[in-house]
GROMACS .gro file of C-alpha atoms in nm:
model
  171
    1MET     CA    1   0.666  -6.317  26.069
    2LEU     CA    2   0.837  -6.641  25.967
    3SER     CA    3   0.701  -6.925  25.852
    4PHE     CA    4   0.799  -7.274  25.752
    5ARG     CA    5   0.558  -7.538  25.588
    6GLN     CA    6   0.550  -7.776  25.285
    7ALA     CA    7   0.445  -7.567  25.004
    8SER     CA    8   0.152  -7.561  24.733
    9ILE     CA    9   0.155  -7.599  24.331
   10GLU     CA   10   0.008  -7.192  24.471
   11ASP     CA   11   0.363  -7.110  24.536
   12LEU     CA   12   0.469  -7.293  24.212
   13ASP     CA   13   0.601  -6.942  24.090
   14GLY     CA   14   0.732  -6.776  24.432
   15ALA     CA   15   0.850  -7.044  24.495
   16TRP     CA   16   1.082  -7.101  24.167
   17ARG     CA   17   1.141  -6.743  24.158
   18VAL     CA   18   1.402  -6.805  24.490
   19VAL     CA   19   1.564  -7.080  24.343
   20ASP     CA   20   1.649  -6.940  24.040
   21ASP     CA   21   1.757  -6.662  24.151
   22ALA     CA   22   1.951  -6.808  24.370
   23ARG     CA   23   2.093  -7.068  24.061
   24ASN     CA   24   2.166  -6.795  23.882
   25LYS     CA   25   2.390  -6.606  24.140
   26MET     CA   26   2.568  -6.919  24.213
   27ILE     CA   27   2.613  -6.960  23.801
   28GLU     CA   28   2.763  -6.594  23.826
   29ILE     CA   29   2.998  -6.642  24.120
   30GLY     CA   30   3.146  -6.960  23.943
   31ARG     CA   31   3.033  -7.227  24.145
   32HIS     CA   32   2.971  -7.523  23.975
   33GLN     CA   33   2.674  -7.727  24.180
   34TRP     CA   34   2.361  -7.572  24.059
   35THR     CA   35   2.383  -7.503  23.656
   36ALA     CA   36   2.159  -7.393  23.382
   37ASP     CA   37   1.941  -7.729  23.388
   38TYR     CA   38   1.943  -7.769  23.701
   39PRO     CA   39   1.754  -7.694  23.927
   40SER     CA   40   1.468  -7.654  23.664
   41ILE     CA   41   1.125  -7.543  23.758
   42GLU     CA   42   1.028  -7.910  23.653
   43HIS     CA   43   1.192  -8.023  23.961
   44LEU     CA   44   0.977  -7.826  24.200
   45ARG     CA   45   0.658  -7.903  24.039
   46ALA     CA   46   0.758  -8.245  24.167
   47ASP     CA   47   0.859  -8.194  24.464
   48ILE     CA   48   0.507  -7.991  24.494
   49SER     CA   49   0.328  -8.289  24.366
   50LEU     CA   50   0.556  -8.521  24.636
   51GLY     CA   51   0.456  -8.366  24.902
   52HIS     CA   52   0.873  -8.332  24.921
   53ALA     CA   53   0.830  -7.906  24.856
   54PHE     CA   54   0.888  -7.686  25.187
   55ILE     CA   55   0.932  -7.310  25.162
   56ILE     CA   56   0.997  -7.023  25.459
   57ALA     CA   57   0.726  -6.735  25.406
   58ASP     CA   58   0.770  -6.416  25.509
   59GLY     CA   59   0.429  -6.268  25.548
   60ASP     CA   60   0.374  -6.329  25.171
   61GLU     CA   61   0.633  -6.395  25.006
   62ILE     CA   62   0.889  -6.713  24.992
   63VAL     CA   63   1.216  -6.660  25.117
   64ALA     CA   64   1.329  -6.973  25.125
   65TYR     CA   65   1.270  -7.308  24.899
   66GLY     CA   66   1.448  -7.692  25.004
   67ALA     CA   67   1.268  -8.042  24.912
   68VAL     CA   68   1.290  -8.264  25.192
   69ALA     CA   69   1.211  -8.633  25.131
   70GLU     CA   70   1.255  -8.899  25.405
   71ASP     CA   71   1.468  -9.124  25.242
   72GLY     CA   72   1.463  -9.043  24.929
   73GLU     CA   73   1.788  -9.042  24.793
   74PRO     CA   74   1.884  -9.357  24.616
   75GLU     CA   75   2.234  -9.242  24.526
   76TYR     CA   76   2.260  -9.234  24.919
   77GLU     CA   77   2.378  -9.614  24.911
   78ASN     CA   78   2.608  -9.544  24.657
   79ILE     CA   79   2.836  -9.378  24.923
   80ILE     CA   80   3.181  -9.378  24.915
   81GLY     CA   81   3.272  -9.391  25.257
   82ARG     CA   82   3.042  -9.449  25.605
   83TRP     CA   83   2.726  -9.334  25.675
   84LEU     CA   84   2.669  -9.316  26.103
   85SER     CA   85   2.343  -9.402  26.037
   86LEU     CA   86   2.130  -9.742  25.814
   87GLY     CA   87   1.800  -9.675  25.919
   88HIS     CA   88   1.511  -9.408  25.802
   89TYR     CA   89   1.617  -9.071  25.751
   90MET     CA   90   1.575  -8.710  25.566
   91VAL     CA   91   1.754  -8.582  25.274
   92VAL     CA   92   1.754  -8.178  25.212
   93HIS     CA   93   1.797  -8.106  24.788
   94ARG     CA   94   1.811  -7.786  24.617
   95LEU     CA   95   1.773  -7.533  24.969
   96ALA     CA   96   1.762  -7.224  24.815
   97VAL     CA   97   1.736  -6.805  24.994
   98SER     CA   98   1.625  -6.599  24.794
   99PRO     CA   99   1.967  -6.356  24.702
  100PRO     CA  100   1.817  -6.028  24.860
  101CYS     CA  101   1.709  -6.234  25.192
  102GLN     CA  102   2.114  -6.446  25.217
  103GLY     CA  103   2.294  -6.394  25.531
  104ARG     CA  104   1.946  -6.333  25.759
  105GLY     CA  105   1.995  -6.664  25.890
  106LEU     CA  106   1.736  -6.867  25.638
  107SER     CA  107   1.946  -7.117  25.603
  108LYS     CA  108   1.995  -7.219  25.926
  109GLN     CA  109   1.592  -7.187  26.021
  110PHE     CA  110   1.512  -7.407  25.748
  111PHE     CA  111   1.745  -7.692  25.884
  112THR     CA  112   1.651  -7.663  26.205
  113ASP     CA  113   1.296  -7.672  26.016
  114VAL     CA  114   1.383  -7.992  25.968
  115GLU     CA  115   1.525  -8.160  26.285
  116ASP     CA  116   1.142  -8.050  26.388
  117LEU     CA  117   0.975  -8.178  26.164
  118CYS     CA  118   1.180  -8.540  26.170
  119ARG     CA  119   1.121  -8.557  26.513
  120GLN     CA  120   0.746  -8.507  26.476
  121ARG     CA  121   0.797  -8.820  26.248
  122GLY     CA  122   1.015  -9.018  26.405
  123ILE     CA  123   1.319  -8.984  26.220
  124HIS     CA  124   1.668  -8.951  26.388
  125SER     CA  125   1.901  -8.882  26.088
  126ILE     CA  126   1.892  -8.535  25.849
  127LYS     CA  127   2.111  -8.678  25.537
  128VAL     CA  128   2.241  -8.372  25.270
  129ASP     CA  129   2.515  -8.334  25.037
  130THR     CA  130   2.679  -8.037  24.857
  131ASN     CA  131   2.927  -7.916  24.636
  132TYR     CA  132   3.284  -7.875  24.785
  133ASP     CA  133   3.291  -7.483  24.621
  134ASN     CA  134   2.941  -7.440  24.811
  135VAL     CA  135   3.105  -7.286  25.105
  136GLN     CA  136   2.772  -7.118  25.264
  137MET     CA  137   2.666  -7.472  25.251
  138LEU     CA  138   3.002  -7.631  25.396
  139GLY     CA  139   2.955  -7.369  25.657
  140ILE     CA  140   2.646  -7.475  25.763
  141MET     CA  141   2.679  -7.872  25.816
  142SER     CA  142   2.996  -7.743  26.034
  143LYS     CA  143   2.771  -7.537  26.256
  144LEU     CA  144   2.488  -7.748  26.246
  145GLY     CA  145   2.669  -8.062  26.373
  146TYR     CA  146   2.637  -8.260  26.039
  147GLU     CA  147   2.953  -8.526  25.999
  148LYS     CA  148   3.172  -8.557  25.740
  149CYS     CA  149   3.097  -8.875  25.626
  150GLY     CA  150   3.227  -8.969  25.223
  151GLU     CA  151   3.130  -8.894  24.909
  152ILE     CA  152   2.837  -8.888  24.650
  153ASP     CA  153   2.929  -8.936  24.276
  154TYR     CA  154   2.637  -8.768  24.049
  155HIS     CA  155   2.807  -8.868  23.756
  156GLU     CA  156   2.760  -8.589  23.552
  157ARG     CA  157   2.684  -8.400  23.793
  158GLY     CA  158   3.027  -8.469  23.955
  159MET     CA  159   3.127  -8.576  24.264
  160ARG     CA  160   2.912  -8.419  24.620
  161ILE     CA  161   3.054  -8.394  24.974
  162ALA     CA  162   2.750  -8.622  25.195
  163PHE     CA  163   2.712  -8.526  25.535
  164GLU     CA  164   2.433  -8.632  25.817
  165LYS     CA  165   2.328  -8.512  26.150
  166LEU     CA  166   2.171  -8.758  26.423
  167LEU     CA  167   1.894  -8.630  26.591
  168LEU     CA  168   1.847  -8.696  26.982
  169ASP     CA  169   1.486  -8.691  27.110
  170HIS     CA  170   1.392  -8.403  27.295
  171GLY     CA  171   1.097  -8.478  27.497
   0.00000   0.00000   0.00000
């Protein structure tokens, strides 16, 4: 049974396994969003300590990881383009699905769960950025109704496509 929850420090090793495996697969197939240095286990440790780390577990096994933060991306203030909204938002970073579990809809499930979290917290916007060659994430953004808003310049890490989705209350 799949469960979405905030990660604790006890989840660090399992979450890192998912991210590291996904990162290595991305590098192996020639994608440029993640590198040998990013993301690192220290990024995940910081995510956990800040309360931003979330996982999807299948029983005891962590199968997906992502950092979810409220108003959590300073670079978004410098968008080359225009956001749909200027209010509070949730950002998703470092989303990874365990390679053996890819293709099961876990990224879509993660975003659906983040939407529910946003509604619980009264937040009506999710913002995300991804690399131009991250075909899977670009497809997910399209399928889930995210709108392209412009680009984010991460300088040495390169340009990313910026997306936003406005959420309606489901009362």
